[in-house]
Coordinates of C-alpha atoms and ligand atoms in Angstrom, one line a residue:
M1 CA 108.2 102.1 56.3
R2 CA 106.3 99.1 57.7
Q3 CA 104.3 100.0 60.8
I4 CA 102.7 97.9 63.4
L5 CA 99.5 99.4 64.8
W6 CA 99.2 97.8 68.3
F7 CA 95.6 98.1 69.5
R8 CA 95.3 97.5 73.3
R9 CA 92.8 99.5 75.2
D10 CA 91.6 101.5 72.1
L11 CA 89.4 99.0 70.3
R12 CA 87.8 101.3 67.8
V13 CA 88.4 102.8 64.3
E14 CA 86.8 106.2 65.0
D15 CA 88.9 108.9 66.6
S16 CA 91.9 106.5 66.5
A17 CA 95.3 108.0 67.0
L18 CA 96.8 104.9 65.4
L19 CA 94.9 105.0 62.1
S20 CA 95.4 108.8 61.9
N21 CA 99.2 108.8 62.5
A22 CA 100.1 105.8 60.5
N23 CA 101.7 106.4 57.1
K24 CA 101.0 103.7 54.6
D25 CA 101.9 100.1 55.0
V26 CA 100.4 98.8 58.2
L27 CA 99.8 95.7 60.2
P28 CA 97.1 96.3 62.8
I29 CA 97.5 93.8 65.7
F30 CA 96.0 92.7 69.0
I31 CA 97.8 90.5 71.5
F32 CA 96.0 88.4 74.0
D33 CA 98.7 89.0 76.5
K34 CA 99.6 85.7 78.3
N35 CA 101.3 87.8 81.1
I36 CA 98.0 89.5 81.9
L37 CA 95.7 86.5 81.2
K38 CA 97.6 84.1 83.5
S39 CA 96.7 86.2 86.6
L40 CA 92.9 86.3 85.8
E41 CA 90.2 83.9 86.9
K42 CA 88.9 81.6 84.2
D43 CA 85.5 83.1 84.3
D44 CA 86.7 86.8 84.2
K45 CA 83.9 88.7 82.5
R46 CA 86.3 91.3 81.0
V47 CA 87.9 88.6 78.9
T48 CA 84.6 87.7 77.3
F49 CA 83.9 91.4 76.6
I50 CA 87.4 92.1 75.2
Y51 CA 87.2 89.0 73.0
K52 CA 83.9 90.1 71.5
S53 CA 85.2 93.6 71.0
V54 CA 88.4 92.4 69.3
L55 CA 86.4 90.4 66.8
E56 CA 84.2 93.5 66.1
L57 CA 87.3 95.6 65.6
K58 CA 88.6 93.1 63.1
K59 CA 85.4 93.4 61.1
K60 CA 85.5 97.2 61.2
L61 CA 89.1 97.2 60.0
Q62 CA 88.1 94.9 57.2
V63 CA 85.5 97.4 56.1
L64 CA 88.4 99.9 55.8
N65 CA 90.3 97.3 53.6
L66 CA 92.6 96.6 56.5
D67 CA 92.6 93.7 58.9
L68 CA 93.6 92.7 62.4
A69 CA 96.3 90.0 63.1
I70 CA 95.5 88.4 66.4
F71 CA 98.2 86.8 68.7
Y72 CA 98.0 84.8 71.9
D73 CA 101.5 85.2 73.4
E74 CA 103.7 87.4 75.4
P75 CA 104.2 90.8 73.7
K76 CA 108.0 90.4 73.8
N77 CA 107.8 87.2 71.7
V78 CA 105.4 88.8 69.2
F79 CA 107.6 91.8 68.6
E80 CA 110.8 89.8 68.4
K81 CA 109.3 87.8 65.6
L82 CA 107.8 90.8 63.9
K83 CA 111.2 92.5 64.0
K84 CA 112.7 89.6 62.1
D85 CA 109.8 90.0 59.6
G86 CA 111.1 93.4 58.7
F87 CA 108.8 95.8 60.6
D88 CA 110.2 99.2 61.4
E89 CA 108.2 100.7 64.2
V90 CA 105.2 100.3 66.5
L91 CA 102.4 102.8 67.0
C92 CA 100.2 102.5 70.2
S93 CA 98.3 104.6 72.6
V94 CA 99.8 105.4 76.0
D95 CA 98.9 103.5 79.0
F96 CA 100.0 104.9 82.3
D97 CA 99.6 102.0 84.7
S98 CA 102.8 100.3 86.0
Y99 CA 102.5 97.0 84.1
A100 CA 101.8 98.8 80.9
K101 CA 104.8 101.2 81.4
N102 CA 107.2 98.3 82.0
R103 CA 105.8 96.3 79.1
D104 CA 106.2 99.2 76.7
E105 CA 109.8 99.8 77.8
E106 CA 110.6 96.2 77.1
I107 CA 109.1 96.5 73.6
E108 CA 111.0 99.7 72.9
A109 CA 114.2 97.7 73.4
I110 CA 113.1 95.6 70.4
L111 CA 111.5 98.1 68.0
P112 CA 111.0 101.9 68.1
V113 CA 107.6 102.7 69.7
K114 CA 105.6 105.9 69.0
R115 CA 103.0 106.6 71.7
F116 CA 99.9 108.7 71.3
I117 CA 97.4 110.0 73.9
D118 CA 93.9 108.8 73.0
S119 CA 92.4 107.0 75.9
F120 CA 92.2 110.3 77.7
I121 CA 91.4 113.8 76.6
L122 CA 94.4 115.4 78.4
N123 CA 98.0 115.0 78.1
P124 CA 98.9 114.8 81.9
M125 CA 102.3 116.3 81.1
S126 CA 100.6 119.6 80.3
H127 CA 98.2 121.5 82.5
L128 CA 100.5 122.3 85.4
K129 CA 99.9 125.1 87.9
K130 CA 101.5 128.5 87.5
D131 CA 104.4 127.3 89.6
N132 CA 104.9 124.4 87.2
T133 CA 103.8 121.7 89.7
P134 CA 100.8 119.4 89.2
Y135 CA 97.4 120.1 90.6
K136 CA 96.3 118.0 93.5
V137 CA 92.8 119.3 94.0
F138 CA 90.0 118.7 91.5
T139 CA 88.2 122.0 91.4
P140 CA 91.1 124.3 90.4
F141 CA 92.3 121.6 88.0
Y142 CA 88.9 121.5 86.4
K143 CA 88.6 125.3 86.3
S144 CA 92.0 125.6 84.7
L145 CA 90.6 123.5 81.8
N146 CA 87.8 126.0 81.1
I147 CA 88.8 126.5 77.5
I148 CA 88.4 122.8 76.9
T149 CA 85.4 122.1 79.0
Q150 CA 83.4 125.1 77.8
S151 CA 84.2 124.4 74.1
Y152 CA 81.7 122.7 71.8
N153 CA 84.0 120.3 70.2
I154 CA 87.4 118.8 70.7
E155 CA 89.1 117.8 67.5
E156 CA 89.1 114.1 66.8
F157 CA 91.6 112.0 64.9
K158 CA 90.7 111.2 61.3
A159 CA 91.9 107.9 59.8
N160 CA 94.5 108.3 57.1
E161 CA 92.8 107.1 53.9
N162 CA 96.0 106.0 52.2
L163 CA 96.7 103.1 54.6
K164 CA 97.5 99.8 52.9
K165 CA 97.2 96.4 54.5
I166 CA 100.5 94.5 54.7
D167 CA 100.4 90.9 53.4
F168 CA 100.3 88.7 56.5
D169 CA 98.5 85.7 57.8
Y170 CA 95.4 87.3 59.4
S171 CA 93.6 84.0 59.9
F172 CA 94.5 83.1 63.5
I173 CA 91.6 83.6 65.9
P174 CA 92.0 81.6 69.1
T175 CA 88.8 80.7 70.9
L176 CA 88.3 81.8 74.5
E177 CA 88.5 78.1 75.5
D178 CA 91.9 77.8 73.7
M179 CA 93.1 80.5 76.0
G180 CA 91.7 78.8 79.0
F181 CA 88.7 81.0 79.6
A182 CA 85.0 80.3 79.7
T183 CA 82.5 82.4 77.7
V184 CA 80.5 84.1 80.4
K185 CA 77.1 85.9 80.3
L186 CA 77.6 89.6 80.4
P187 CA 75.1 92.2 81.6
D188 CA 72.5 92.9 78.8
F189 CA 73.5 96.6 78.3
L190 CA 77.0 95.5 77.2
S191 CA 75.6 94.0 74.0
K192 CA 74.8 97.6 73.0
S193 CA 77.3 99.8 71.1
A194 CA 78.7 102.8 72.9
V195 CA 76.7 105.1 70.6
E196 CA 73.5 103.2 71.5
L197 CA 74.3 103.7 75.2
L198 CA 74.9 107.4 74.7
E199 CA 71.6 107.8 72.7
E200 CA 69.7 106.2 75.6
F201 CA 71.5 108.4 78.1
K202 CA 70.7 111.5 76.1
T203 CA 67.1 111.2 77.3
K204 CA 68.2 111.1 80.9
V205 CA 71.2 113.5 81.0
N206 CA 69.0 116.5 82.1
D207 CA 68.1 114.6 85.3
Y208 CA 71.5 113.2 85.8
Q209 CA 72.7 115.5 88.6
E210 CA 69.5 115.0 90.6
Q211 CA 69.0 111.3 90.1
R212 CA 72.4 109.8 89.8
D213 CA 72.8 108.9 93.5
Y214 CA 69.6 106.8 93.6
F215 CA 71.2 103.5 93.0
Y216 CA 67.9 101.7 92.2
I217 CA 67.3 104.1 89.3
D218 CA 69.0 103.6 85.9
A219 CA 70.1 107.2 85.8
S220 CA 73.8 107.2 84.7
S221 CA 75.4 106.6 81.3
K222 CA 76.8 103.1 81.9
I223 CA 79.6 104.1 79.5
S224 CA 82.5 103.2 81.7
V225 CA 83.2 99.7 80.3
H226 CA 83.2 101.0 76.7
L227 CA 85.5 103.8 77.8
R228 CA 87.8 101.5 79.6
F229 CA 88.5 99.4 76.5
G230 CA 88.3 102.3 74.1
L231 CA 85.2 101.3 72.2
I232 CA 84.5 105.0 72.4
S233 CA 87.0 107.7 73.2
P234 CA 86.3 110.3 76.0
K235 CA 86.5 113.0 73.2
Q236 CA 83.7 111.3 71.3
V237 CA 81.6 111.2 74.5
F238 CA 82.3 114.9 75.1
N239 CA 81.5 115.9 71.5
Y240 CA 78.4 113.8 71.4
F241 CA 76.7 115.7 74.3
K242 CA 78.1 119.1 73.3
S243 CA 76.5 118.7 69.9
F244 CA 73.0 119.1 71.4
N245 CA 72.1 122.6 72.4
F246 CA 69.0 121.5 74.4
V247 CA 71.0 119.1 76.6
D248 CA 72.3 120.3 80.0
C249 CA 75.4 118.1 80.2
E250 CA 77.8 120.2 82.3
F251 CA 77.5 118.1 85.4
F252 CA 78.0 114.9 83.3
I253 CA 81.1 116.4 81.6
R254 CA 82.5 117.2 85.0
E255 CA 82.4 113.5 85.8
I256 CA 84.2 112.6 82.7
F257 CA 86.9 115.0 83.9
W258 CA 87.2 113.1 87.2
R259 CA 88.4 110.2 85.1
E260 CA 91.0 112.6 83.6
F261 CA 91.9 114.0 87.0
Y262 CA 92.7 110.5 88.4
N263 CA 94.7 109.6 85.4
Y264 CA 96.6 112.9 85.8
I265 CA 97.2 112.2 89.5
L266 CA 98.5 108.7 88.9
F267 CA 100.8 110.0 86.1
H268 CA 102.3 112.7 88.3
F269 CA 102.3 110.7 91.5
P270 CA 102.9 107.0 90.5
Q271 CA 103.8 106.1 94.1
S272 CA 100.1 106.7 94.9
E273 CA 99.4 103.3 93.3
K274 CA 100.7 101.6 96.4
N275 CA 101.1 104.3 99.1
N276 CA 98.8 106.7 100.8
F277 CA 98.9 109.8 98.7
N278 CA 98.9 112.1 101.7
N279 CA 101.7 110.1 103.4
I280 CA 99.6 109.5 106.5
E281 CA 100.6 106.3 108.4
I282 CA 97.7 104.2 109.5
K283 CA 97.7 101.0 111.5
W284 CA 95.0 99.2 109.6
S285 CA 93.2 96.2 111.0
S286 CA 94.4 92.9 109.8
N287 CA 91.1 91.0 110.5
E288 CA 91.0 88.6 107.6
D289 CA 87.6 87.3 108.6
D290 CA 86.0 90.8 108.3
F291 CA 87.6 91.3 104.9
L292 CA 86.3 88.0 103.6
K293 CA 82.8 88.8 104.8
W294 CA 83.0 92.1 103.1
C295 CA 84.1 90.4 99.8
E296 CA 81.4 87.8 100.0
G297 CA 78.6 90.2 101.1
K298 CA 78.1 88.6 104.4
T299 CA 78.6 91.5 106.8
G300 CA 75.0 91.6 108.1
V301 CA 74.6 95.2 106.7
P302 CA 72.0 94.8 103.9
I303 CA 73.2 97.6 101.6
I304 CA 76.8 96.5 101.8
D305 CA 76.0 92.8 101.2
A306 CA 73.6 93.6 98.3
A307 CA 76.2 95.8 96.7
M308 CA 79.0 93.2 97.0
V309 CA 76.8 90.2 95.9
H310 CA 75.7 92.3 92.9
L311 CA 79.4 93.0 92.1
N312 CA 80.4 89.4 92.4
N313 CA 77.5 88.3 90.2
T314 CA 77.6 91.0 87.5
G315 CA 81.0 92.8 87.6
L316 CA 79.0 96.1 88.2
M317 CA 78.5 98.5 91.0
H318 CA 76.8 101.9 91.1
N319 CA 79.0 104.8 92.0
R320 CA 77.2 105.6 95.2
L321 CA 77.4 102.0 96.3
R322 CA 81.2 102.0 95.6
M323 CA 81.5 105.0 97.9
V324 CA 79.4 103.3 100.6
V325 CA 81.2 99.9 100.5
A326 CA 84.6 101.6 100.4
S327 CA 83.8 103.8 103.4
F328 CA 82.5 100.7 105.2
L329 CA 85.7 98.7 104.5
T330 CA 88.2 101.5 105.3
K331 CA 86.4 103.3 108.2
N332 CA 84.0 100.8 109.9
L333 CA 86.1 97.7 109.4
F334 CA 89.3 99.8 109.3
I335 CA 90.9 97.7 106.6
D336 CA 93.5 99.1 104.2
W337 CA 92.0 100.6 101.1
K338 CA 94.6 98.6 99.0
R339 CA 92.7 95.4 99.9
G340 CA 89.5 96.9 98.6
E341 CA 91.2 98.3 95.5
E342 CA 92.7 94.9 94.7
Y343 CA 89.3 93.2 95.1
F344 CA 87.6 95.7 92.8
A345 CA 90.5 95.2 90.3
K346 CA 89.6 91.6 90.1
K347 CA 85.9 92.0 89.8
L348 CA 84.9 95.3 88.1
L349 CA 84.1 95.2 84.4
D350 CA 85.2 98.8 84.1
Y351 CA 88.3 98.4 86.2
E352 CA 90.6 101.4 85.5
A353 CA 93.7 101.5 87.7
S354 CA 93.8 105.3 87.9
S355 CA 90.1 105.8 88.7
N356 CA 90.0 102.9 91.1
I357 CA 93.1 103.9 93.0
G358 CA 92.1 107.6 93.1
S359 CA 88.5 106.8 94.2
W360 CA 89.7 104.3 96.9
Q361 CA 92.1 106.8 98.3
W362 CA 89.3 109.5 98.2
S363 CA 87.0 107.2 100.2
S364 CA 89.7 106.2 102.7
S365 CA 90.7 109.9 103.3
T366 CA 94.3 109.1 102.3
G367 CA 94.1 110.6 98.7
A368 CA 94.4 113.7 96.6
D369 CA 91.4 116.0 97.4
S370 CA 89.9 113.2 99.4
A371 CA 86.9 113.0 101.8
P372 CA 87.8 114.4 105.2
Y373 CA 88.5 111.5 107.6
F374 CA 85.5 112.4 109.9
R375 CA 83.2 111.9 106.9
V376 CA 82.1 108.3 107.4
F377 CA 79.0 107.2 105.5
N378 CA 76.4 105.6 107.7
P379 CA 75.3 102.7 105.5
Y380 CA 71.8 102.6 107.0
S381 CA 71.2 106.3 106.3
Q382 CA 72.6 105.8 102.8
S383 CA 70.1 103.0 102.0
Q384 CA 67.3 104.9 103.7
K385 CA 68.1 108.0 101.6
F386 CA 68.9 106.5 98.2
D387 CA 66.9 103.2 98.2
K388 CA 64.0 104.0 100.6
D389 CA 61.8 101.1 99.3
A390 CA 64.8 98.7 99.2
I391 CA 64.2 98.2 95.5
F392 CA 67.9 97.6 94.7
I393 CA 68.5 95.5 97.8
K394 CA 65.4 93.3 97.1
S395 CA 66.5 92.9 93.5
V396 CA 69.6 91.2 94.8
F397 CA 68.1 89.4 97.7
K398 CA 64.9 88.1 96.1
E399 CA 64.1 86.0 99.1
F400 CA 63.4 89.3 101.0
E401 CA 60.8 90.4 98.5
N402 CA 58.0 90.7 101.1
V403 CA 60.1 92.1 104.0
D404 CA 59.1 95.6 105.2
A405 CA 61.6 97.9 103.5
K406 CA 62.2 99.9 106.8
L407 CA 64.0 96.9 108.3
F408 CA 66.9 97.2 105.8
H409 CA 67.7 100.7 107.1
I410 CA 68.0 99.8 110.8
E411 CA 71.0 98.1 112.3
N412 CA 70.1 94.5 112.8
G413 CA 66.6 95.4 111.7
L414 CA 66.1 92.2 109.7
Q415 CA 66.6 90.1 112.9
S416 CA 63.3 91.4 114.2
N417 CA 61.5 89.5 111.5
L418 CA 61.4 85.9 112.7
F419 CA 60.9 84.5 109.2
V420 CA 64.1 86.0 107.9
E421 CA 67.5 84.3 108.1
Y422 CA 70.2 86.9 108.0
P423 CA 73.5 87.3 109.9
K424 CA 74.0 89.9 112.6
A425 CA 76.0 93.0 111.7
I426 CA 79.7 92.3 112.1
V427 CA 80.3 95.9 113.4
D428 CA 78.5 98.4 115.5
I429 CA 78.2 101.4 113.2
K430 CA 78.5 104.1 115.8
L431 CA 81.4 102.6 117.7
S432 CA 83.4 101.7 114.6
R433 CA 82.9 105.2 113.2
Q434 CA 84.3 106.7 116.4
R435 CA 87.2 104.3 116.4
A436 CA 88.1 105.3 112.8
I437 CA 87.9 109.0 113.6
D438 CA 90.1 108.6 116.7
R439 CA 92.7 106.5 114.8
F440 CA 92.8 109.0 112.0
K441 CA 93.2 111.9 114.5
E442 CA 96.1 110.0 116.1
A443 CA 97.8 109.4 112.8
K444 CA 97.4 113.0 111.8
N445 CA 98.9 114.2 115.1
E446 CA 101.8 111.8 114.7
Q447 CA 102.3 113.1 111.2
S448 CA 102.5 116.8 112.2
Ligands
FAD501 C1 85.7 103.1 95.3 C2 85.5 103.5 93.8 C3 86.1 102.8 92.8 C4 85.9 103.1 91.5 N1 86.6 102.4 90.5 C5 86.4 102.8 89.2 C6 87.0 102.0 88.1 O1 87.8 101.1 88.4 N2 86.8 102.4 86.9 C7 85.9 103.4 86.6 O2 85.7 103.7 85.4 N3 85.3 104.2 87.5 C8 85.5 103.8 88.8 N4 84.9 104.6 89.8 C9 84.1 105.7 89.4 C10 82.6 105.5 89.1 O3 82.0 104.7 90.1 C11 82.3 104.8 87.8 O4 83.0 105.5 86.8 C12 80.8 104.8 87.4 O5 80.1 104.2 88.4 C13 80.6 104.2 86.1 O6 79.2 104.2 85.8 P1 78.7 105.1 84.6 O7 79.5 104.9 83.4 O8 77.2 104.9 84.5 O9 79.0 106.6 85.2 P2 78.4 108.0 84.9 O10 77.9 108.5 86.2 O11 77.5 108.0 83.8 O12 79.7 108.9 84.6 C14 80.2 109.0 83.3 C15 81.7 108.6 83.3 O13 82.5 109.5 84.0 C16 83.5 108.9 84.7 N5 83.4 109.0 86.1 C17 82.3 109.2 86.8 N6 82.5 109.2 88.1 C18 83.9 109.1 88.3 C19 84.7 109.0 89.4 N7 84.3 109.2 90.6 N8 86.0 108.8 89.1 C20 86.5 108.6 87.9 N9 85.7 108.6 86.8 C21 84.4 108.9 87.0 C22 83.5 107.4 84.2 O14 84.3 107.3 83.1 C23 82.0 107.3 83.8 O15 81.8 106.2 82.9 C24 85.1 104.2 91.2 C25 84.4 104.9 92.2 C26 84.6 104.5 93.5 C27 83.9 105.3 94.6

């Protein structure tokens, strides 16, 4: 039996379903997928991160006396060729987003594919309600998982020690430039391993619940990018924190299960990728100018602009800021959440279809267990509360270093400082909030 171990979003050797379930003669591979790459911008930060991670994976496999064959092609072409080379089956971890599902079906027509769940803790096919329908609300979903969440360890996959590297030409390593991409500078913390990030976060996890919303403080784990590309598994994150008795990690573990919840929702309700989960019909605004100003961070609302400029520069955005900019786009500008979702998909280093879609639908009050439609964040109160001294905002807009912090938390406050050049806010917060509430009310009435 000659097996292909197809690494995709599981770029690790620990807790690896592939290395555990393989039998003997294996060809580990990674494909730089031309279908995906052609839709990305040439300075996409994720490509630099994946590239670096694939080379690290190759080294780690070599330590295990294996190797990694790297391809730059469309998966279909790679597997057609490997079939001719006499390979029998493909092992990979499941990916639930729509491109991945279609791609895997296409490969299954060429070679048998065995799929394993290891990018998430839960198999979304299990854990149904008593009436055999899926949960739609987070709290009962989470409570139903008590046995798992209260346990101290979830069993990890152990690599099969009898694996043997198949003779193959493992020498091909395209450069980023060969593939049409630039090597871009990544945020410093991404040069750390997942375990280093967890070790750092261990000293902060007791304060996580209290501090995590203050977006000028470095209070969260910053593990999402490593989780996204499988440099660490969610089980390993869970087991790491559960192994310390002195650490109060319950609240943090709950967050890890939001990731599971959104994956579960997208699996059971795939139509929610493109449609409002709650089927409400909303006549969104089509103001392209407002949308562009939101994307570019030119709305005249300091917290929104700082968050968006930071996203554009770094590929990162704090969770609280994601909620605030999403509320602003969908409620104050009344623009369809799908536009925001697509923009985040292009920019976020940790872009995960299920979490992004679920969170956007939550913010726009169209989703599973989402924010009530009358809950509209006031961006000025949010910056006043969570960045009182405008530390984050000033870190992005360095030219405002000496401006009185209070002015950032007042609508058009910066305009009162004659030395500051800053656009006027593109919406009136009070009026736009009321407009959103009225329109949601109308849509709800029409629905019932
Ligand atoms: C509009 C919007 C879009 C989002 N898009 C994404 C996305 O594309 N990818 C993504 O990983 N997260 C997304 N999130 C969730 C959250 O913002 C990030 O997971 C978090 O900011 C990552 O930083 P961290 O690792 O320091 O998180 P921590 O606060 O340390 O949390 C630990 C982990 O728990 C998970 N998590 C935490 N909060 C959530 C949440 N609300 N939903 C799902 N998982 C969560 C993540 O895997 C995260 O890494 C989005 C949130 C919003 C409001």
